[in-house]
Amino acid sequence: EEFTYKRYVSTVRRMRGKKYCLLVAKKNVVDDDDVSLSFGRSDDGVVGMVEMGMSLCPTVSTNITTSIATDDDDHGSSNNSNMTPTPLIGVICVSPTHQNEGIGMKLLHKCEEVARELWKEEFICVDVEPDNTPALS
C-alpha cells in the first residue's frame, strides 16, 4: 500500500489541466452467483483503484510502435515537440485478495469510457514500471 501511495503522489504531480479522475472499485455481492463492481465514494469493500489525468505523452501516429522507457531516458528534456496532452493512467491497483478476477480490466475499461465519452479523447497512455512484466505482456 505504501508503494502504491508513493507512486500515486509521484504521478499526480505530472498531471496537467482540469481532466482528472480517481476511481475506486467496490465489490458487491448480491447473492452467491451474482458479483458486480460499483464505483463509489465509500471505502467499504474497496477492492481496487485507478487514477487517470492529463499528462504530456508521445504523440500517437498511424504507425503505432511500442516503446519502453528506462531510467536512463531523458524525461526532463525541453524538447516536447512530439509530446501532446493525453490521458495517462498513472496508478492502477487491485487488492491481492481479489487479483485475477478481472477487476483491473474493468477499471481499465472504465478509464477508456471516461476518456472517450466524457473527455472526448481518442488515446490513453499507461505508465508501467519496466519490471512489471505482467502489465507489459
PDB file of C-alpha atoms in Angstrom:
ATOM      1  CA  GLU A   1       0.000   0.000   0.000  1.00  0.00           C
ATOM      2  CA  GLU A   2       2.831   2.412   0.771  1.00  0.00           C
ATOM      3  CA  PHE A   3       4.388   1.800  -2.657  1.00  0.00           C
ATOM      4  CA  THR A   4       1.033   2.451  -4.359  1.00  0.00           C
ATOM      5  CA  TYR A   5       0.597   5.681  -2.404  1.00  0.00           C
ATOM      6  CA  LYS A   6       4.107   6.904  -3.289  1.00  0.00           C
ATOM      7  CA  ARG A   7       3.509   6.006  -6.942  1.00  0.00           C
ATOM      8  CA  TYR A   8       0.204   7.900  -6.877  1.00  0.00           C
ATOM      9  CA  VAL A   9       1.829  11.002  -5.381  1.00  0.00           C
ATOM     10  CA  SER A  10       4.645  10.973  -7.951  1.00  0.00           C
ATOM     11  CA  THR A  11       2.341  10.618 -10.963  1.00  0.00           C
ATOM     12  CA  VAL A  12      -0.338  13.045  -9.804  1.00  0.00           C
ATOM     13  CA  ARG A  13       2.275  15.805  -9.746  1.00  0.00           C
ATOM     14  CA  ARG A  14       2.757  15.337 -13.514  1.00  0.00           C
ATOM     15  CA  MET A  15      -0.947  15.626 -14.303  1.00  0.00           C
ATOM     16  CA  ARG A  16      -1.955  18.833 -16.070  1.00  0.00           C
ATOM     17  CA  GLY A  17      -5.273  20.507 -16.746  1.00  0.00           C
ATOM     18  CA  LYS A  18      -8.778  20.062 -15.453  1.00  0.00           C
ATOM     19  CA  LYS A  19      -9.275  16.470 -16.567  1.00  0.00           C
ATOM     20  CA  TYR A  20      -8.592  14.114 -13.674  1.00  0.00           C
ATOM     21  CA  CYS A  21     -10.343  11.138 -12.118  1.00  0.00           C
ATOM     22  CA  LEU A  22      -9.753   8.728  -9.285  1.00  0.00           C
ATOM     23  CA  LEU A  23     -11.969   5.645  -9.489  1.00  0.00           C
ATOM     24  CA  VAL A  24     -12.446   3.266  -6.588  1.00  0.00           C
ATOM     25  CA  ALA A  25     -13.926  -0.189  -7.209  1.00  0.00           C
ATOM     26  CA  LYS A  26     -16.057  -1.860  -4.570  1.00  0.00           C
ATOM     27  CA  LYS A  27     -17.170  -5.443  -4.772  1.00  0.00           C
ATOM     28  CA  ASN A  28     -20.898  -6.001  -4.396  1.00  0.00           C
ATOM     29  CA  VAL A  29     -22.217  -9.476  -3.726  1.00  0.00           C
ATOM     30  CA  VAL A  30     -25.934  -9.677  -4.422  1.00  0.00           C
ATOM     31  CA  ASP A  31     -26.088 -13.431  -3.959  1.00  0.00           C
ATOM     32  CA  ASP A  32     -23.627 -16.305  -4.275  1.00  0.00           C
ATOM     33  CA  ASP A  33     -23.759 -16.283  -8.080  1.00  0.00           C
ATOM     34  CA  ASP A  34     -24.043 -12.547  -8.817  1.00  0.00           C
ATOM     35  CA  VAL A  35     -20.922 -10.433  -8.219  1.00  0.00           C
ATOM     36  CA  SER A  36     -20.538  -6.961  -9.702  1.00  0.00           C
ATOM     37  CA  LEU A  37     -18.339  -3.915  -9.285  1.00  0.00           C
ATOM     38  CA  SER A  38     -19.560  -0.475  -8.375  1.00  0.00           C
ATOM     39  CA  PHE A  39     -17.619   2.743  -8.467  1.00  0.00           C
ATOM     40  CA  GLY A  40     -18.348   4.798  -5.354  1.00  0.00           C
ATOM     41  CA  ARG A  41     -17.022   7.028  -2.648  1.00  0.00           C
ATOM     42  CA  SER A  42     -17.181   4.830   0.420  1.00  0.00           C
ATOM     43  CA  ASP A  43     -14.154   2.781   1.475  1.00  0.00           C
ATOM     44  CA  ASP A  44     -16.341  -0.175   2.473  1.00  0.00           C
ATOM     45  CA  GLY A  45     -15.381  -3.196   0.408  1.00  0.00           C
ATOM     46  CA  VAL A  46     -12.756  -1.432  -1.736  1.00  0.00           C
ATOM     47  CA  VAL A  47     -11.011  -3.947  -3.983  1.00  0.00           C
ATOM     48  CA  GLY A  48      -9.178  -1.693  -6.439  1.00  0.00           C
ATOM     49  CA  MET A  49      -8.471   1.813  -7.671  1.00  0.00           C
ATOM     50  CA  VAL A  50      -7.220   3.650 -10.717  1.00  0.00           C
ATOM     51  CA  GLU A  51      -6.019   7.212 -11.201  1.00  0.00           C
ATOM     52  CA  MET A  52      -6.084   8.994 -14.556  1.00  0.00           C
ATOM     53  CA  GLY A  53      -5.313  12.546 -15.636  1.00  0.00           C
ATOM     54  CA  MET A  54      -3.800  14.507 -18.472  1.00  0.00           C
ATOM     55  CA  SER A  55      -0.046  14.421 -18.990  1.00  0.00           C
ATOM     56  CA  LEU A  56       2.374  15.011 -21.842  1.00  0.00           C
ATOM     57  CA  CYS A  57       2.771  11.733 -23.709  1.00  0.00           C
ATOM     58  CA  PRO A  58       4.412  10.831 -27.030  1.00  0.00           C
ATOM     59  CA  THR A  59       2.259  11.801 -29.997  1.00  0.00           C
ATOM     60  CA  VAL A  60       0.383   8.822 -31.413  1.00  0.00           C
ATOM     61  CA  SER A  61       0.692   8.373 -35.169  1.00  0.00           C
ATOM     62  CA  THR A  62      -0.919   5.944 -37.565  1.00  0.00           C
ATOM     63  CA  ASN A  63       2.211   3.757 -37.267  1.00  0.00           C
ATOM     64  CA  ILE A  64       1.915   2.622 -33.659  1.00  0.00           C
ATOM     65  CA  THR A  65       5.157   1.332 -32.205  1.00  0.00           C
ATOM     66  CA  THR A  66       5.988   0.086 -28.757  1.00  0.00           C
ATOM     67  CA  SER A  67       8.483   1.989 -26.676  1.00  0.00           C
ATOM     68  CA  ILE A  68       9.692   1.105 -23.212  1.00  0.00           C
ATOM     69  CA  ALA A  69      11.146   3.981 -21.234  1.00  0.00           C
ATOM     70  CA  THR A  70      14.041   3.341 -18.914  1.00  0.00           C
ATOM     71  CA  ASP A  71      15.527   5.355 -16.091  1.00  0.00           C
ATOM     72  CA  ASP A  72      18.310   6.396 -18.496  1.00  0.00           C
ATOM     73  CA  ASP A  73      15.838   8.183 -20.802  1.00  0.00           C
ATOM     74  CA  ASP A  74      15.874  11.983 -20.665  1.00  0.00           C
ATOM     75  CA  HIS A  75      12.412  12.639 -19.229  1.00  0.00           C
ATOM     76  CA  GLY A  76      13.312  16.214 -18.342  1.00  0.00           C
ATOM     77  CA  SER A  77      14.107  17.216 -21.912  1.00  0.00           C
ATOM     78  CA  SER A  78      12.839  20.586 -23.051  1.00  0.00           C
ATOM     79  CA  ASN A  79      12.078  19.118 -26.494  1.00  0.00           C
ATOM     80  CA  ASN A  80       8.351  18.473 -26.206  1.00  0.00           C
ATOM     81  CA  SER A  81       7.628  18.795 -29.936  1.00  0.00           C
ATOM     82  CA  ASN A  82       6.477  15.151 -30.108  1.00  0.00           C
ATOM     83  CA  MET A  83       4.503  15.349 -26.875  1.00  0.00           C
ATOM     84  CA  THR A  84       0.798  16.153 -26.548  1.00  0.00           C
ATOM     85  CA  PRO A  85      -1.576  16.256 -23.557  1.00  0.00           C
ATOM     86  CA  THR A  86      -3.063  12.762 -23.397  1.00  0.00           C
ATOM     87  CA  PRO A  87      -5.000  10.841 -20.740  1.00  0.00           C
ATOM     88  CA  LEU A  88      -2.479   8.947 -18.599  1.00  0.00           C
ATOM     89  CA  ILE A  89      -3.243   6.082 -16.265  1.00  0.00           C
ATOM     90  CA  GLY A  90      -0.629   6.563 -13.581  1.00  0.00           C
ATOM     91  CA  VAL A  91      -1.738   4.062 -10.953  1.00  0.00           C
ATOM     92  CA  ILE A  92      -3.953   1.018 -11.176  1.00  0.00           C
ATOM     93  CA  CYS A  93      -4.046  -1.499  -8.363  1.00  0.00           C
ATOM     94  CA  VAL A  94      -6.189  -4.366  -7.138  1.00  0.00           C
ATOM     95  CA  SER A  95      -6.229  -5.861  -3.663  1.00  0.00           C
ATOM     96  CA  PRO A  96      -4.075  -9.022  -3.570  1.00  0.00           C
ATOM     97  CA  THR A  97      -7.078 -10.996  -2.275  1.00  0.00           C
ATOM     98  CA  HIS A  98      -9.072 -10.048  -5.397  1.00  0.00           C
ATOM     99  CA  GLN A  99      -6.484 -10.332  -8.163  1.00  0.00           C
ATOM    100  CA  ASN A 100      -7.151 -12.488 -11.243  1.00  0.00           C
ATOM    101  CA  GLU A 101     -10.889 -11.724 -11.041  1.00  0.00           C
ATOM    102  CA  GLY A 102     -10.968  -9.214 -13.910  1.00  0.00           C
ATOM    103  CA  ILE A 103     -11.172  -6.168 -11.638  1.00  0.00           C
ATOM    104  CA  GLY A 104      -8.124  -4.466 -13.169  1.00  0.00           C
ATOM    105  CA  MET A 105      -9.580  -4.960 -16.645  1.00  0.00           C
ATOM    106  CA  LYS A 106     -12.916  -3.467 -15.549  1.00  0.00           C
ATOM    107  CA  LEU A 107     -11.097  -0.459 -14.099  1.00  0.00           C
ATOM    108  CA  LEU A 108      -9.166  -0.064 -17.350  1.00  0.00           C
ATOM    109  CA  HIS A 109     -12.391  -0.243 -19.398  1.00  0.00           C
ATOM    110  CA  LYS A 110     -13.971   2.396 -17.153  1.00  0.00           C
ATOM    111  CA  CYS A 111     -10.987   4.695 -17.806  1.00  0.00           C
ATOM    112  CA  GLU A 112     -11.395   4.147 -21.547  1.00  0.00           C
ATOM    113  CA  GLU A 113     -15.072   5.049 -21.211  1.00  0.00           C
ATOM    114  CA  VAL A 114     -14.313   8.248 -19.264  1.00  0.00           C
ATOM    115  CA  ALA A 115     -11.600   9.318 -21.720  1.00  0.00           C
ATOM    116  CA  ARG A 116     -13.709   8.596 -24.795  1.00  0.00           C
ATOM    117  CA  GLU A 117     -17.188   9.692 -23.706  1.00  0.00           C
ATOM    118  CA  LEU A 118     -16.553  12.474 -21.175  1.00  0.00           C
ATOM    119  CA  TRP A 119     -13.176  13.866 -22.191  1.00  0.00           C
ATOM    120  CA  LYS A 120     -13.559  13.244 -25.967  1.00  0.00           C
ATOM    121  CA  GLU A 121     -10.043  11.771 -26.138  1.00  0.00           C
ATOM    122  CA  GLU A 122      -9.099   9.045 -28.601  1.00  0.00           C
ATOM    123  CA  PHE A 123      -5.967   7.575 -26.946  1.00  0.00           C
ATOM    124  CA  ILE A 124      -4.801   6.673 -23.443  1.00  0.00           C
ATOM    125  CA  CYS A 125      -1.232   6.211 -22.200  1.00  0.00           C
ATOM    126  CA  VAL A 126      -0.409   3.891 -19.328  1.00  0.00           C
ATOM    127  CA  ASP A 127       2.579   4.454 -17.059  1.00  0.00           C
ATOM    128  CA  VAL A 128       4.110   0.996 -16.418  1.00  0.00           C
ATOM    129  CA  GLU A 129       7.231   0.160 -14.452  1.00  0.00           C
ATOM    130  CA  PRO A 130       9.809  -1.604 -16.692  1.00  0.00           C
ATOM    131  CA  ASP A 131       9.998  -4.579 -14.321  1.00  0.00           C
ATOM    132  CA  ASN A 132       6.204  -5.111 -14.261  1.00  0.00           C
ATOM    133  CA  THR A 133       6.215  -7.931 -16.803  1.00  0.00           C
ATOM    134  CA  PRO A 134       2.542  -8.947 -16.278  1.00  0.00           C
ATOM    135  CA  ALA A 135       1.425  -5.413 -17.210  1.00  0.00           C
ATOM    136  CA  LEU A 136       3.786  -5.286 -20.194  1.00  0.00           C
ATOM    137  CA  SER A 137       2.559  -8.565 -21.677  1.00  0.00           C
TER     138      SER A 137
END
